[in-house]
Coordinates of C-alpha atoms in Angstrom, one line a residue:
M30 CA 67.0 -139.7 -77.8
A31 CA 66.7 -136.1 -76.2
E32 CA 64.0 -135.0 -79.2
S33 CA 61.5 -137.4 -77.7
L34 CA 61.8 -136.6 -74.3
R35 CA 61.9 -132.8 -75.0
R36 CA 58.6 -132.8 -77.0
V37 CA 57.5 -134.4 -73.7
L38 CA 58.7 -131.4 -71.7
N39 CA 57.3 -128.8 -74.1
L40 CA 53.9 -130.6 -73.9
G41 CA 53.7 -132.2 -77.3
S42 CA 55.3 -128.8 -79.5
A43 CA 56.8 -129.7 -82.6
A44 CA 60.6 -130.4 -82.8
G45 CA 61.0 -127.6 -85.7
P46 CA 63.3 -127.3 -88.5
G47 CA 66.9 -129.1 -88.5
K48 CA 66.3 -131.0 -85.7
N49 CA 68.2 -134.1 -85.6
T50 CA 66.2 -137.8 -86.3
A51 CA 66.3 -140.4 -83.8
E52 CA 69.3 -141.9 -86.2
A53 CA 71.3 -139.2 -85.4
E54 CA 70.7 -138.6 -81.6
P55 CA 72.9 -140.0 -79.0
P56 CA 70.9 -142.6 -76.7
L57 CA 69.6 -141.2 -73.4
L58 CA 69.7 -141.7 -69.6
L59 CA 67.1 -140.8 -67.6
L60 CA 67.8 -140.6 -63.8
G61 CA 66.3 -139.5 -60.6
G62 CA 65.4 -141.2 -56.9
P63 CA 62.5 -143.3 -56.1
G64 CA 59.4 -141.9 -57.3
S65 CA 60.4 -139.1 -59.1
G66 CA 58.6 -139.5 -62.0
K67 CA 61.0 -141.7 -64.3
T68 CA 58.3 -144.2 -65.6
A69 CA 55.7 -141.5 -66.3
L70 CA 57.9 -139.8 -68.7
L71 CA 59.0 -142.8 -70.0
F72 CA 55.5 -143.8 -71.0
A73 CA 54.6 -140.2 -72.0
A74 CA 57.8 -140.3 -74.7
A75 CA 56.2 -144.0 -75.4
L76 CA 53.0 -142.3 -76.2
E77 CA 54.7 -139.2 -78.3
A78 CA 56.7 -141.6 -80.3
A79 CA 53.5 -143.7 -80.9
G80 CA 52.0 -141.0 -82.6
E81 CA 54.4 -140.0 -85.1
G82 CA 53.5 -142.3 -87.7
R83 CA 56.5 -144.4 -87.5
G84 CA 57.2 -147.9 -86.2
P85 CA 55.9 -149.3 -83.0
V86 CA 57.3 -148.7 -79.5
L87 CA 59.1 -151.3 -77.6
F88 CA 58.7 -150.7 -74.0
L89 CA 60.8 -152.9 -71.5
T90 CA 60.1 -152.9 -67.8
R91 CA 60.5 -155.8 -65.1
R92 CA 56.8 -155.5 -64.2
P93 CA 53.3 -154.2 -65.7
L94 CA 52.5 -150.6 -64.9
Q95 CA 50.4 -150.4 -61.9
S96 CA 48.6 -147.5 -63.6
L97 CA 48.5 -144.9 -66.4
P98 CA 49.9 -141.5 -65.8
R99 CA 47.1 -138.6 -66.3
R100 CA 47.7 -135.7 -68.8
I101 CA 51.1 -136.8 -69.9
G102 CA 51.3 -134.3 -73.0
A103 CA 50.1 -136.7 -75.9
A104 CA 46.6 -138.2 -75.6
L105 CA 45.7 -141.9 -74.3
E106 CA 44.2 -142.5 -78.0
P107 CA 43.9 -146.5 -78.4
L108 CA 45.8 -146.4 -81.5
R109 CA 48.9 -144.8 -80.0
L110 CA 48.5 -147.6 -77.2
Q111 CA 48.1 -150.4 -79.4
K112 CA 51.8 -149.1 -80.8
I113 CA 53.1 -149.6 -77.7
R114 CA 54.5 -153.0 -77.3
F115 CA 55.2 -154.2 -73.3
Q116 CA 57.6 -156.7 -72.7
Y117 CA 58.4 -157.8 -69.0
P118 CA 61.5 -160.0 -68.9
P119 CA 61.8 -160.9 -65.1
S120 CA 65.4 -161.1 -64.9
T121 CA 68.6 -160.0 -66.2
R122 CA 69.1 -163.4 -68.2
E123 CA 65.8 -163.0 -69.7
L124 CA 66.4 -159.4 -70.6
L125 CA 69.7 -160.7 -72.5
R126 CA 68.1 -163.3 -73.9
L127 CA 65.3 -160.6 -75.3
L128 CA 67.6 -158.2 -76.5
C129 CA 69.7 -160.9 -78.6
S130 CA 66.8 -162.5 -79.9
A131 CA 65.7 -159.1 -81.1
H132 CA 68.0 -159.7 -84.4
E133 CA 65.8 -162.3 -85.3
A134 CA 62.5 -160.9 -84.5
R135 CA 60.1 -160.1 -87.7
G136 CA 58.0 -157.5 -88.5
P137 CA 58.3 -153.4 -88.1
A138 CA 61.2 -152.4 -86.6
P139 CA 60.6 -150.3 -83.3
S140 CA 61.1 -146.1 -83.6
L141 CA 62.0 -146.2 -80.0
L142 CA 63.3 -148.7 -77.6
L143 CA 62.7 -148.1 -73.7
L144 CA 63.9 -149.5 -71.0
D145 CA 62.5 -149.1 -67.5
G146 CA 64.2 -149.8 -64.0
L147 CA 67.7 -150.5 -65.2
E148 CA 68.8 -150.7 -61.8
E149 CA 66.8 -153.8 -60.9
Y150 CA 68.9 -155.6 -63.5
L151 CA 72.2 -154.2 -62.5
V152 CA 71.6 -155.6 -59.0
E153 CA 72.0 -159.3 -59.9
G154 CA 75.2 -158.4 -61.6
P155 CA 76.8 -155.2 -60.0
G156 CA 80.2 -155.3 -61.3
S157 CA 81.2 -152.5 -63.9
Q158 CA 81.5 -155.7 -66.4
E159 CA 78.1 -156.8 -66.4
A160 CA 76.9 -153.2 -66.7
A161 CA 79.1 -152.0 -69.7
Y162 CA 78.1 -155.5 -71.3
L163 CA 74.1 -154.6 -70.7
A164 CA 74.7 -151.2 -72.1
A165 CA 76.4 -152.3 -75.2
L166 CA 74.1 -154.7 -75.8
L167 CA 71.0 -152.0 -75.5
L168 CA 73.0 -149.6 -77.9
D169 CA 73.7 -152.6 -80.5
T170 CA 70.0 -153.6 -80.2
A171 CA 68.8 -150.1 -80.8
V172 CA 71.1 -149.7 -83.9
H173 CA 69.9 -153.3 -85.3
F174 CA 66.7 -151.6 -85.2
S175 CA 67.8 -148.5 -86.8
H176 CA 69.6 -150.7 -89.9
R177 CA 66.3 -152.5 -90.3
A178 CA 63.9 -149.2 -90.4
G179 CA 65.8 -147.5 -93.1
P180 CA 67.7 -144.1 -93.9
G181 CA 65.8 -141.1 -91.8
R182 CA 63.8 -143.7 -89.6
G183 CA 66.0 -144.7 -86.6
C184 CA 65.6 -146.3 -83.2
G185 CA 65.9 -144.1 -80.4
L186 CA 66.9 -145.4 -76.9
I187 CA 66.1 -144.2 -73.4
V188 CA 66.8 -146.2 -70.2
A189 CA 65.7 -145.1 -67.1
L190 CA 67.8 -145.5 -63.7
Q191 CA 67.4 -144.9 -60.2
T192 CA 70.1 -142.7 -58.7
Q193 CA 71.5 -143.2 -55.2
E194 CA 71.7 -140.6 -52.4
E195 CA 74.9 -138.8 -52.4
G196 CA 77.6 -140.4 -50.1
G197 CA 76.1 -143.7 -51.1
D198 CA 77.8 -146.9 -52.3
S199 CA 81.1 -145.8 -54.5
G200 CA 80.5 -148.9 -56.7
N201 CA 77.3 -147.2 -57.5
A202 CA 78.9 -144.0 -58.5
L203 CA 81.4 -146.0 -60.7
Q204 CA 78.4 -147.8 -62.4
L205 CA 77.1 -144.8 -62.9
A206 CA 80.3 -142.8 -64.8
L207 CA 80.4 -146.1 -66.5
L208 CA 76.9 -146.0 -68.2
Q209 CA 77.2 -142.2 -68.8
R210 CA 79.8 -142.9 -71.2
Y211 CA 77.5 -145.4 -73.1
F212 CA 74.6 -142.4 -72.9
P213 CA 76.2 -139.2 -73.4
A214 CA 72.6 -137.6 -73.4
Q215 CA 71.1 -137.4 -69.6
C216 CA 67.9 -135.9 -67.9
W217 CA 68.3 -135.3 -64.5
L218 CA 65.0 -135.2 -62.0
Q219 CA 65.8 -133.5 -59.0
P220 CA 63.2 -132.8 -56.1
D221 CA 61.9 -129.4 -55.7
A222 CA 59.7 -127.8 -52.9
S223 CA 56.7 -129.5 -53.1
G224 CA 53.0 -128.4 -52.0
P225 CA 50.6 -130.2 -50.0
G226 CA 50.1 -134.0 -51.5
Q227 CA 52.1 -132.9 -54.7
C228 CA 55.5 -134.0 -55.9
C229 CA 57.6 -131.4 -57.4
L230 CA 60.8 -132.0 -59.3
R231 CA 63.3 -130.2 -61.6
A232 CA 64.3 -131.9 -64.9
S233 CA 67.3 -131.0 -66.6
L234 CA 68.1 -132.0 -70.0
E235 CA 71.7 -132.2 -71.6
P236 CA 71.2 -133.5 -75.1
G237 CA 74.6 -134.7 -75.5
G238 CA 76.3 -132.2 -77.6
L239 CA 73.4 -131.7 -79.6
G240 CA 72.2 -128.8 -78.4
P241 CA 71.8 -126.3 -75.1
R242 CA 70.7 -127.5 -71.6
E243 CA 67.2 -126.7 -70.8
E244 CA 65.1 -127.1 -67.6
W245 CA 61.5 -127.5 -66.4
G246 CA 59.6 -127.6 -63.5
V247 CA 57.5 -131.1 -63.3
T248 CA 54.5 -131.4 -60.7
F249 CA 52.7 -134.5 -59.9
Q250 CA 49.0 -134.1 -58.3
P251 CA 47.4 -136.4 -55.6
D252 CA 45.5 -137.8 -58.6
G253 CA 48.4 -138.4 -60.8
E254 CA 47.9 -135.5 -63.2
M255 CA 51.3 -134.3 -64.4
T256 CA 52.2 -130.4 -65.2
I257 CA 54.8 -129.1 -67.1
T258 CA 56.2 -125.5 -66.8
P259 CA 59.7 -124.0 -68.2
W260 CA 62.3 -123.4 -65.3
P261 CA 62.8 -120.0 -64.3
T262 CA 66.3 -118.8 -65.6
Q263 CA 67.9 -116.7 -62.7
A264 CA 71.1 -114.9 -63.3
G265 CA 73.9 -116.2 -61.4
D266 CA 72.3 -119.6 -60.9
T267 CA 74.8 -122.1 -61.0
S268 CA 73.4 -125.1 -59.2
S269 CA 72.0 -126.5 -62.3
H270 CA 75.4 -127.0 -63.7
K271 CA 77.4 -129.1 -60.9
G272 CA 79.0 -132.4 -62.2
S273 CA 76.4 -134.4 -63.9
R274 CA 79.3 -135.4 -66.1
S275 CA 81.2 -137.0 -63.3
G276 CA 78.5 -139.2 -61.5
G277 CA 76.6 -136.9 -59.3
Q278 CA 73.4 -135.0 -59.7
P279 CA 73.5 -131.7 -61.1

């Protein structure tokens, strides 16, 4: 679901003609360390999708958001906020139950399915089999919502996962490699040089073979305001092309 995130990183600019619909786009894995802005970008994507005039947005997270990010592209309009349905499954068992019951739910099908903090659910069942089952169920639920919505009105899927530092647990690396098979589109959030009180990041978006890699600079001010600028391209800069497909950060 790279297009929703791309619109956020382009400050809400239109997708333009010929872009893929949610139904045609691969699911996206949003990757970054602790405090890298994953939740803020997920919420911004939810606001963006809520303003498209399609179905509601389903936002799954283990606990309520402590605060709403400021200046995240789309305005915090009441009508947009009303279309975002937050649900808080407290455990892996409850998350699986919620996803399975989604096939029986009535009402408009969601246009976007978001899951924040996948690692918090995987820690309860750290094996590769559990990770594969949960990933497959998430994809199956998004496909079901797409079928309910009808042609051209599919349901996108974005999942945020906290990454480990290099040289960490090899089991986590294998788990990430497995998840990347289910989520061909990925966006990596990497720390960048920050000013006093700021958190600066480099966002690298790989849309899963549906377009070129794109990068932005994302800065969070002390008051929570988020600013986004295109990443300056430098000749000979190959640092952004290191093995994101093999489980390490790009």
